[in-house]
Amino acid sequence: MDFSWSEKDLAYKNSVSAFAERELDEPLVEREQAGEFSRELWLRCARFGIQSLSVPAEYNASGDTRSFMTAMRAMEAMGYSCKDNGLTFALNAQMWAVQLPIVKFGSEQQKQRYLPGLCDGSLIGAHAMTERETGSDAYSMATQAEKRPGGYLLNGVKELITFGPLADVALVFATLDPALGKWGVTAFLVDKQMAGFEGGEVRQKMGLRTVPIGDLRFNNCFVPEENRLGSEGAGVSLSTS
């Protein structure tokens, strides 16, 4: 089997490096000190097609479908050429932990509703699983989803969530029944305008200060059934995909 890179892949990787050096090389020290996320740099990445790398052409902003290996090579180039490590971290967090689960498990309605905006930079997505008492034991989460007519009521707190303070949509994992363990974990796409959904303040940290990380709180947040991602109890499949 030939594992060498094609000329096309290498040319694209070089174009990503050139883009990062040309468009993303603005003063960083002040933003790093202030813990400031640059929405303008995020939009520049979207216009170039970075956020579209994990999404098929029919749903993305670039109109192209890139292979996973091409996307990997592109993100390697970003790692070498983009000085803003927080930005690179944020891109990967959304592309692989939010967009890809929607690509693989989302309904056609969910794909049409969320993927174009996530790719063109008009939406920012967060992956919400971590809780105060469930870091490595993630499936023992306390956030609960109670079945109600037409949907679910979410209650709980997610902590240290990448893009939590800014997210327009969050992929939230909650349990229908703690006694079921990981088989009770279910995933939901929660929009920021849903009543009972609140993003917390930016947490201070020692590194990656240009990507906001914070808490998400759910207080009787009603999520329509059409916003469930995958089937009930299938959250473990989404989180490990």
PDB file of C-alpha atoms in Angstrom:
ATOM      1  CA  MET A   1       0.000   0.000   0.000  1.00  0.00           C
ATOM      2  CA  ASP A   2       1.304   3.432  -0.940  1.00  0.00           C
ATOM      3  CA  PHE A   3       1.231   5.850   1.984  1.00  0.00           C
ATOM      4  CA  SER A   4       3.042   8.656   0.184  1.00  0.00           C
ATOM      5  CA  TRP A   5       1.354  12.044  -0.224  1.00  0.00           C
ATOM      6  CA  SER A   6       0.116  13.050  -3.649  1.00  0.00           C
ATOM      7  CA  GLU A   7       1.294  16.251  -5.275  1.00  0.00           C
ATOM      8  CA  LYS A   8      -2.241  17.604  -4.861  1.00  0.00           C
ATOM      9  CA  ASP A   9      -2.210  16.931  -1.102  1.00  0.00           C
ATOM     10  CA  LEU A  10       1.206  18.520  -0.690  1.00  0.00           C
ATOM     11  CA  ALA A  11       0.145  21.561  -2.703  1.00  0.00           C
ATOM     12  CA  TYR A  12      -2.934  21.999  -0.522  1.00  0.00           C
ATOM     13  CA  LYS A  13      -0.869  21.627   2.637  1.00  0.00           C
ATOM     14  CA  ASN A  14       1.480  24.323   1.375  1.00  0.00           C
ATOM     15  CA  SER A  15      -1.466  26.582   0.555  1.00  0.00           C
ATOM     16  CA  VAL A  16      -2.764  26.190   4.132  1.00  0.00           C
ATOM     17  CA  SER A  17       0.670  27.090   5.511  1.00  0.00           C
ATOM     18  CA  ALA A  18       0.842  30.151   3.272  1.00  0.00           C
ATOM     19  CA  PHE A  19      -2.674  31.192   4.297  1.00  0.00           C
ATOM     20  CA  ALA A  20      -1.869  30.886   8.009  1.00  0.00           C
ATOM     21  CA  GLU A  21       1.332  32.903   7.664  1.00  0.00           C
ATOM     22  CA  ARG A  22      -0.362  35.549   5.504  1.00  0.00           C
ATOM     23  CA  GLU A  23      -3.798  35.901   7.151  1.00  0.00           C
ATOM     24  CA  LEU A  24      -3.401  34.709  10.745  1.00  0.00           C
ATOM     25  CA  ASP A  25      -0.053  36.256  11.644  1.00  0.00           C
ATOM     26  CA  GLU A  26      -1.367  39.322  13.431  1.00  0.00           C
ATOM     27  CA  PRO A  27      -0.157  40.528  16.873  1.00  0.00           C
ATOM     28  CA  LEU A  28      -0.922  37.786  19.376  1.00  0.00           C
ATOM     29  CA  VAL A  29       0.651  38.866  22.657  1.00  0.00           C
ATOM     30  CA  GLU A  30      -2.073  41.387  23.553  1.00  0.00           C
ATOM     31  CA  ARG A  31      -4.913  38.941  22.824  1.00  0.00           C
ATOM     32  CA  GLU A  32      -3.116  36.170  24.698  1.00  0.00           C
ATOM     33  CA  GLN A  33      -2.717  38.385  27.738  1.00  0.00           C
ATOM     34  CA  ALA A  34      -6.337  39.525  27.575  1.00  0.00           C
ATOM     35  CA  GLY A  35      -7.697  36.048  26.858  1.00  0.00           C
ATOM     36  CA  GLU A  36      -9.401  37.428  23.757  1.00  0.00           C
ATOM     37  CA  PHE A  37     -10.862  35.264  20.985  1.00  0.00           C
ATOM     38  CA  SER A  38     -10.663  36.747  17.483  1.00  0.00           C
ATOM     39  CA  ARG A  39     -13.915  36.253  15.572  1.00  0.00           C
ATOM     40  CA  GLU A  40     -12.272  37.889  12.550  1.00  0.00           C
ATOM     41  CA  LEU A  41      -9.555  35.213  12.372  1.00  0.00           C
ATOM     42  CA  TRP A  42     -12.245  32.562  12.780  1.00  0.00           C
ATOM     43  CA  LEU A  43     -14.114  34.004   9.789  1.00  0.00           C
ATOM     44  CA  ARG A  44     -10.925  34.158   7.738  1.00  0.00           C
ATOM     45  CA  CYS A  45     -10.425  30.450   8.369  1.00  0.00           C
ATOM     46  CA  ALA A  46     -14.027  29.791   7.333  1.00  0.00           C
ATOM     47  CA  ARG A  47     -13.622  31.760   4.099  1.00  0.00           C
ATOM     48  CA  PHE A  48     -10.491  29.775   3.290  1.00  0.00           C
ATOM     49  CA  GLY A  49     -12.396  26.541   3.952  1.00  0.00           C
ATOM     50  CA  ILE A  50     -10.757  25.220   7.122  1.00  0.00           C
ATOM     51  CA  GLN A  51     -14.001  24.518   9.003  1.00  0.00           C
ATOM     52  CA  SER A  52     -15.375  22.810   5.886  1.00  0.00           C
ATOM     53  CA  LEU A  53     -12.672  20.125   5.911  1.00  0.00           C
ATOM     54  CA  SER A  54     -14.737  17.706   8.030  1.00  0.00           C
ATOM     55  CA  VAL A  55     -18.008  18.212   6.145  1.00  0.00           C
ATOM     56  CA  PRO A  56     -19.208  16.911   2.736  1.00  0.00           C
ATOM     57  CA  ALA A  57     -19.505  19.456  -0.063  1.00  0.00           C
ATOM     58  CA  GLU A  58     -23.302  19.625  -0.033  1.00  0.00           C
ATOM     59  CA  TYR A  59     -23.298  21.042   3.493  1.00  0.00           C
ATOM     60  CA  ASN A  60     -20.111  23.103   3.668  1.00  0.00           C
ATOM     61  CA  ALA A  61     -19.037  26.596   2.683  1.00  0.00           C
ATOM     62  CA  SER A  62     -16.242  25.663   0.265  1.00  0.00           C
ATOM     63  CA  GLY A  63     -18.161  23.400  -2.075  1.00  0.00           C
ATOM     64  CA  ASP A  64     -15.369  20.816  -1.844  1.00  0.00           C
ATOM     65  CA  THR A  65     -15.136  17.398  -0.214  1.00  0.00           C
ATOM     66  CA  ARG A  66     -11.688  16.651   1.189  1.00  0.00           C
ATOM     67  CA  SER A  67     -10.493  13.273   2.400  1.00  0.00           C
ATOM     68  CA  PHE A  68      -9.733  12.740   6.073  1.00  0.00           C
ATOM     69  CA  MET A  69      -6.025  12.400   5.264  1.00  0.00           C
ATOM     70  CA  THR A  70      -6.060  15.712   3.377  1.00  0.00           C
ATOM     71  CA  ALA A  71      -7.795  17.354   6.338  1.00  0.00           C
ATOM     72  CA  MET A  72      -5.206  15.879   8.705  1.00  0.00           C
ATOM     73  CA  ARG A  73      -2.392  17.240   6.549  1.00  0.00           C
ATOM     74  CA  ALA A  74      -4.069  20.657   6.477  1.00  0.00           C
ATOM     75  CA  MET A  75      -4.370  20.800  10.263  1.00  0.00           C
ATOM     76  CA  GLU A  76      -0.738  19.744  10.581  1.00  0.00           C
ATOM     77  CA  ALA A  77       0.110  22.758   8.432  1.00  0.00           C
ATOM     78  CA  MET A  78      -1.989  24.963  10.700  1.00  0.00           C
ATOM     79  CA  GLY A  79      -0.082  23.649  13.698  1.00  0.00           C
ATOM     80  CA  TYR A  80       3.241  24.586  12.133  1.00  0.00           C
ATOM     81  CA  SER A  81       2.258  27.952  10.656  1.00  0.00           C
ATOM     82  CA  CYS A  82      -0.421  29.504  12.887  1.00  0.00           C
ATOM     83  CA  LYS A  83       1.068  31.236  15.924  1.00  0.00           C
ATOM     84  CA  ASP A  84      -2.321  31.356  17.659  1.00  0.00           C
ATOM     85  CA  ASN A  85      -2.454  27.888  19.238  1.00  0.00           C
ATOM     86  CA  GLY A  86      -5.802  28.684  20.829  1.00  0.00           C
ATOM     87  CA  LEU A  87      -7.319  29.258  17.397  1.00  0.00           C
ATOM     88  CA  THR A  88      -5.963  25.967  16.058  1.00  0.00           C
ATOM     89  CA  PHE A  89      -7.241  24.144  19.148  1.00  0.00           C
ATOM     90  CA  ALA A  90     -10.680  25.745  18.742  1.00  0.00           C
ATOM     91  CA  LEU A  91     -10.894  24.799  15.063  1.00  0.00           C
ATOM     92  CA  ASN A  92     -10.152  21.158  15.820  1.00  0.00           C
ATOM     93  CA  ALA A  93     -12.583  21.110  18.754  1.00  0.00           C
ATOM     94  CA  GLN A  94     -15.485  22.244  16.590  1.00  0.00           C
ATOM     95  CA  MET A  95     -14.575  20.342  13.411  1.00  0.00           C
ATOM     96  CA  TRP A  96     -14.127  16.901  14.929  1.00  0.00           C
ATOM     97  CA  ALA A  97     -16.195  16.977  18.152  1.00  0.00           C
ATOM     98  CA  VAL A  98     -19.247  18.905  16.907  1.00  0.00           C
ATOM     99  CA  GLN A  99     -19.419  18.905  13.115  1.00  0.00           C
ATOM    100  CA  LEU A 100     -18.337  15.308  12.501  1.00  0.00           C
ATOM    101  CA  PRO A 101     -20.971  13.766  14.839  1.00  0.00           C
ATOM    102  CA  ILE A 102     -23.641  15.771  13.000  1.00  0.00           C
ATOM    103  CA  VAL A 103     -22.272  14.512   9.662  1.00  0.00           C
ATOM    104  CA  LYS A 104     -22.284  10.896  10.844  1.00  0.00           C
ATOM    105  CA  PHE A 105     -25.412  10.756  12.997  1.00  0.00           C
ATOM    106  CA  GLY A 106     -27.512  13.802  12.177  1.00  0.00           C
ATOM    107  CA  SER A 107     -30.825  13.800  10.350  1.00  0.00           C
ATOM    108  CA  GLU A 108     -31.013  15.596   7.023  1.00  0.00           C
ATOM    109  CA  GLN A 109     -32.838  18.430   8.768  1.00  0.00           C
ATOM    110  CA  GLN A 110     -30.087  18.745  11.392  1.00  0.00           C
ATOM    111  CA  LYS A 111     -27.355  18.728   8.751  1.00  0.00           C
ATOM    112  CA  GLN A 112     -29.078  21.437   6.726  1.00  0.00           C
ATOM    113  CA  ARG A 113     -29.790  23.487   9.838  1.00  0.00           C
ATOM    114  CA  TYR A 114     -26.362  23.474  11.467  1.00  0.00           C
ATOM    115  CA  LEU A 115     -23.521  22.430   9.159  1.00  0.00           C
ATOM    116  CA  PRO A 116     -23.540  25.353   6.683  1.00  0.00           C
ATOM    117  CA  GLY A 117     -23.386  27.900   9.509  1.00  0.00           C
ATOM    118  CA  LEU A 118     -20.676  26.001  11.383  1.00  0.00           C
ATOM    119  CA  CYS A 119     -18.629  25.885   8.179  1.00  0.00           C
ATOM    120  CA  ASP A 120     -19.068  29.522   7.127  1.00  0.00           C
ATOM    121  CA  GLY A 121     -18.280  30.851  10.609  1.00  0.00           C
ATOM    122  CA  SER A 122     -21.707  32.308  11.361  1.00  0.00           C
ATOM    123  CA  LEU A 123     -22.260  29.631  14.042  1.00  0.00           C
ATOM    124  CA  ILE A 124     -19.893  28.417  16.733  1.00  0.00           C
ATOM    125  CA  GLY A 125     -20.350  24.961  18.230  1.00  0.00           C
ATOM    126  CA  ALA A 126     -19.370  23.422  21.572  1.00  0.00           C
ATOM    127  CA  HIS A 127     -19.023  19.787  22.650  1.00  0.00           C
ATOM    128  CA  ALA A 128     -20.472  19.523  26.162  1.00  0.00           C
ATOM    129  CA  MET A 129     -19.719  16.361  28.138  1.00  0.00           C
ATOM    130  CA  THR A 130     -17.317  17.185  31.000  1.00  0.00           C
ATOM    131  CA  GLU A 131     -18.719  17.781  34.506  1.00  0.00           C
ATOM    132  CA  ARG A 132     -17.144  18.602  37.863  1.00  0.00           C
ATOM    133  CA  GLU A 133     -17.329  15.023  39.173  1.00  0.00           C
ATOM    134  CA  THR A 134     -17.050  13.183  35.858  1.00  0.00           C
ATOM    135  CA  GLY A 135     -13.830  13.864  34.009  1.00  0.00           C
ATOM    136  CA  SER A 136     -12.288  10.508  33.142  1.00  0.00           C
ATOM    137  CA  ASP A 137     -15.511   8.713  34.152  1.00  0.00           C
ATOM    138  CA  ALA A 138     -17.516  10.754  31.665  1.00  0.00           C
ATOM    139  CA  TYR A 139     -20.487   8.391  31.376  1.00  0.00           C
ATOM    140  CA  SER A 140     -21.352   8.778  35.067  1.00  0.00           C
ATOM    141  CA  MET A 141     -22.623  12.266  34.285  1.00  0.00           C
ATOM    142  CA  ALA A 142     -25.228  13.977  36.455  1.00  0.00           C
ATOM    143  CA  THR A 143     -26.872  16.094  33.749  1.00  0.00           C
ATOM    144  CA  GLN A 144     -30.279  14.536  33.144  1.00  0.00           C
ATOM    145  CA  ALA A 145     -32.743  14.534  30.282  1.00  0.00           C
ATOM    146  CA  GLU A 146     -36.327  13.928  31.328  1.00  0.00           C
ATOM    147  CA  LYS A 147     -38.688  12.774  28.612  1.00  0.00           C
ATOM    148  CA  ARG A 148     -41.625  15.123  28.049  1.00  0.00           C
ATOM    149  CA  PRO A 149     -44.279  15.314  25.310  1.00  0.00           C
ATOM    150  CA  GLY A 150     -42.500  16.477  22.164  1.00  0.00           C
ATOM    151  CA  GLY A 151     -39.053  16.580  23.684  1.00  0.00           C
ATOM    152  CA  TYR A 152     -36.882  16.556  26.812  1.00  0.00           C
ATOM    153  CA  LEU A 153     -36.123  18.725  29.840  1.00  0.00           C
ATOM    154  CA  LEU A 154     -32.392  19.124  30.473  1.00  0.00           C
ATOM    155  CA  ASN A 155     -31.008  19.917  33.932  1.00  0.00           C
ATOM    156  CA  GLY A 156     -27.374  20.056  34.963  1.00  0.00           C
ATOM    157  CA  VAL A 157     -24.032  21.807  34.555  1.00  0.00           C
ATOM    158  CA  LYS A 158     -21.198  21.115  32.125  1.00  0.00           C
ATOM    159  CA  GLU A 159     -17.784  22.493  33.045  1.00  0.00           C
ATOM    160  CA  LEU A 160     -14.617  23.508  31.185  1.00  0.00           C
ATOM    161  CA  ILE A 161     -16.343  23.438  27.805  1.00  0.00           C
ATOM    162  CA  THR A 162     -14.414  24.764  24.811  1.00  0.00           C
ATOM    163  CA  PHE A 163     -16.415  27.671  23.343  1.00  0.00           C
ATOM    164  CA  GLY A 164     -18.932  27.344  26.180  1.00  0.00           C
ATOM    165  CA  PRO A 165     -19.199  31.140  26.720  1.00  0.00           C
ATOM    166  CA  LEU A 166     -19.702  31.850  22.981  1.00  0.00           C
ATOM    167  CA  ALA A 167     -21.457  28.793  21.594  1.00  0.00           C
ATOM    168  CA  ASP A 168     -24.454  29.282  19.316  1.00  0.00           C
ATOM    169  CA  VAL A 169     -25.179  25.555  19.503  1.00  0.00           C
ATOM    170  CA  ALA A 170     -23.929  22.897  21.897  1.00  0.00           C
ATOM    171  CA  LEU A 171     -23.756  19.148  21.434  1.00  0.00           C
ATOM    172  CA  VAL A 172     -24.861  18.183  24.936  1.00  0.00           C
ATOM    173  CA  PHE A 173     -24.675  14.739  26.511  1.00  0.00           C
ATOM    174  CA  ALA A 174     -27.192  13.885  29.231  1.00  0.00           C
ATOM    175  CA  THR A 175     -28.479  10.712  30.814  1.00  0.00           C
ATOM    176  CA  LEU A 176     -32.055   9.478  30.624  1.00  0.00           C
ATOM    177  CA  ASP A 177     -31.460   7.151  33.569  1.00  0.00           C
ATOM    178  CA  PRO A 178     -28.243   7.038  35.664  1.00  0.00           C
ATOM    179  CA  ALA A 179     -28.939   3.372  36.458  1.00  0.00           C
ATOM    180  CA  LEU A 180     -28.334   2.532  32.786  1.00  0.00           C
ATOM    181  CA  GLY A 181     -24.755   3.820  32.903  1.00  0.00           C
ATOM    182  CA  LYS A 182     -23.348   4.646  29.488  1.00  0.00           C
ATOM    183  CA  TRP A 183     -26.423   3.132  27.811  1.00  0.00           C
ATOM    184  CA  GLY A 184     -28.559   5.932  29.166  1.00  0.00           C
ATOM    185  CA  VAL A 185     -26.384   8.691  27.700  1.00  0.00           C
ATOM    186  CA  THR A 186     -28.159  10.602  24.926  1.00  0.00           C
ATOM    187  CA  ALA A 187     -26.983  13.520  22.771  1.00  0.00           C
ATOM    188  CA  PHE A 188     -28.850  16.747  21.997  1.00  0.00           C
ATOM    189  CA  LEU A 189     -28.231  19.794  19.828  1.00  0.00           C
ATOM    190  CA  VAL A 190     -29.123  22.725  22.061  1.00  0.00           C
ATOM    191  CA  ASP A 191     -29.452  26.236  20.616  1.00  0.00           C
ATOM    192  CA  LYS A 192     -28.365  29.180  22.748  1.00  0.00           C
ATOM    193  CA  GLN A 193     -31.772  30.868  22.457  1.00  0.00           C
ATOM    194  CA  MET A 194     -33.557  27.938  24.111  1.00  0.00           C
ATOM    195  CA  ALA A 195     -35.006  28.984  27.452  1.00  0.00           C
ATOM    196  CA  GLY A 196     -33.063  27.555  30.383  1.00  0.00           C
ATOM    197  CA  PHE A 197     -29.727  27.354  28.510  1.00  0.00           C
ATOM    198  CA  GLU A 198     -26.998  29.657  29.827  1.00  0.00           C
ATOM    199  CA  GLY A 199     -23.316  29.981  28.999  1.00  0.00           C
ATOM    200  CA  GLY A 200     -20.993  30.836  31.881  1.00  0.00           C
ATOM    201  CA  GLU A 201     -18.132  33.311  32.036  1.00  0.00           C
ATOM    202  CA  VAL A 202     -14.724  32.636  30.497  1.00  0.00           C
ATOM    203  CA  ARG A 203     -12.502  30.584  32.799  1.00  0.00           C
ATOM    204  CA  GLN A 204      -8.953  31.813  33.302  1.00  0.00           C
ATOM    205  CA  LYS A 205      -6.219  29.347  32.377  1.00  0.00           C
ATOM    206  CA  MET A 206      -2.457  29.183  31.893  1.00  0.00           C
ATOM    207  CA  GLY A 207      -2.389  28.364  28.178  1.00  0.00           C
ATOM    208  CA  LEU A 208      -4.553  28.498  25.045  1.00  0.00           C
ATOM    209  CA  ARG A 209      -5.944  31.768  26.375  1.00  0.00           C
ATOM    210  CA  THR A 210      -7.316  32.890  22.996  1.00  0.00           C
ATOM    211  CA  VAL A 211      -9.998  30.178  22.976  1.00  0.00           C
ATOM    212  CA  PRO A 212     -12.790  30.752  25.535  1.00  0.00           C
ATOM    213  CA  ILE A 213     -13.562  27.881  27.888  1.00  0.00           C
ATOM    214  CA  GLY A 214     -16.372  27.962  30.429  1.00  0.00           C
ATOM    215  CA  ASP A 215     -19.461  26.314  31.876  1.00  0.00           C
ATOM    216  CA  LEU A 216     -22.884  25.555  30.419  1.00  0.00           C
ATOM    217  CA  ARG A 217     -25.946  25.466  32.659  1.00  0.00           C
ATOM    218  CA  PHE A 218     -29.300  23.871  31.941  1.00  0.00           C
ATOM    219  CA  ASN A 219     -32.294  24.730  34.111  1.00  0.00           C
ATOM    220  CA  ASN A 220     -35.450  23.010  32.855  1.00  0.00           C
ATOM    221  CA  CYS A 221     -34.217  23.617  29.315  1.00  0.00           C
ATOM    222  CA  PHE A 222     -36.783  22.147  26.913  1.00  0.00           C
ATOM    223  CA  VAL A 223     -35.177  20.554  23.852  1.00  0.00           C
ATOM    224  CA  PRO A 224     -37.513  19.407  21.054  1.00  0.00           C
ATOM    225  CA  GLU A 225     -37.281  15.748  20.056  1.00  0.00           C
ATOM    226  CA  GLU A 226     -36.090  16.819  16.600  1.00  0.00           C
ATOM    227  CA  ASN A 227     -32.931  18.157  18.291  1.00  0.00           C
ATOM    228  CA  ARG A 228     -31.933  14.782  19.689  1.00  0.00           C
ATOM    229  CA  LEU A 229     -28.844  13.589  17.813  1.00  0.00           C
ATOM    230  CA  GLY A 230     -29.102   9.871  17.175  1.00  0.00           C
ATOM    231  CA  SER A 231     -31.330   7.571  19.155  1.00  0.00           C
ATOM    232  CA  GLU A 232     -31.916   7.446  22.906  1.00  0.00           C
ATOM    233  CA  GLY A 233     -28.961   5.862  24.680  1.00  0.00           C
ATOM    234  CA  ALA A 234     -26.703   6.251  21.629  1.00  0.00           C
ATOM    235  CA  GLY A 235     -24.605   9.055  23.083  1.00  0.00           C
ATOM    236  CA  VAL A 236     -21.708   6.708  23.771  1.00  0.00           C
ATOM    237  CA  SER A 237     -21.482   5.962  20.034  1.00  0.00           C
ATOM    238  CA  LEU A 238     -21.351   9.668  19.175  1.00  0.00           C
ATOM    239  CA  SER A 239     -18.723  10.513  21.774  1.00  0.00           C
ATOM    240  CA  THR A 240     -16.342   7.803  20.584  1.00  0.00           C
ATOM    241  CA  SER A 241     -16.883   8.194  16.814  1.00  0.00           C
TER     242      SER A 241
END
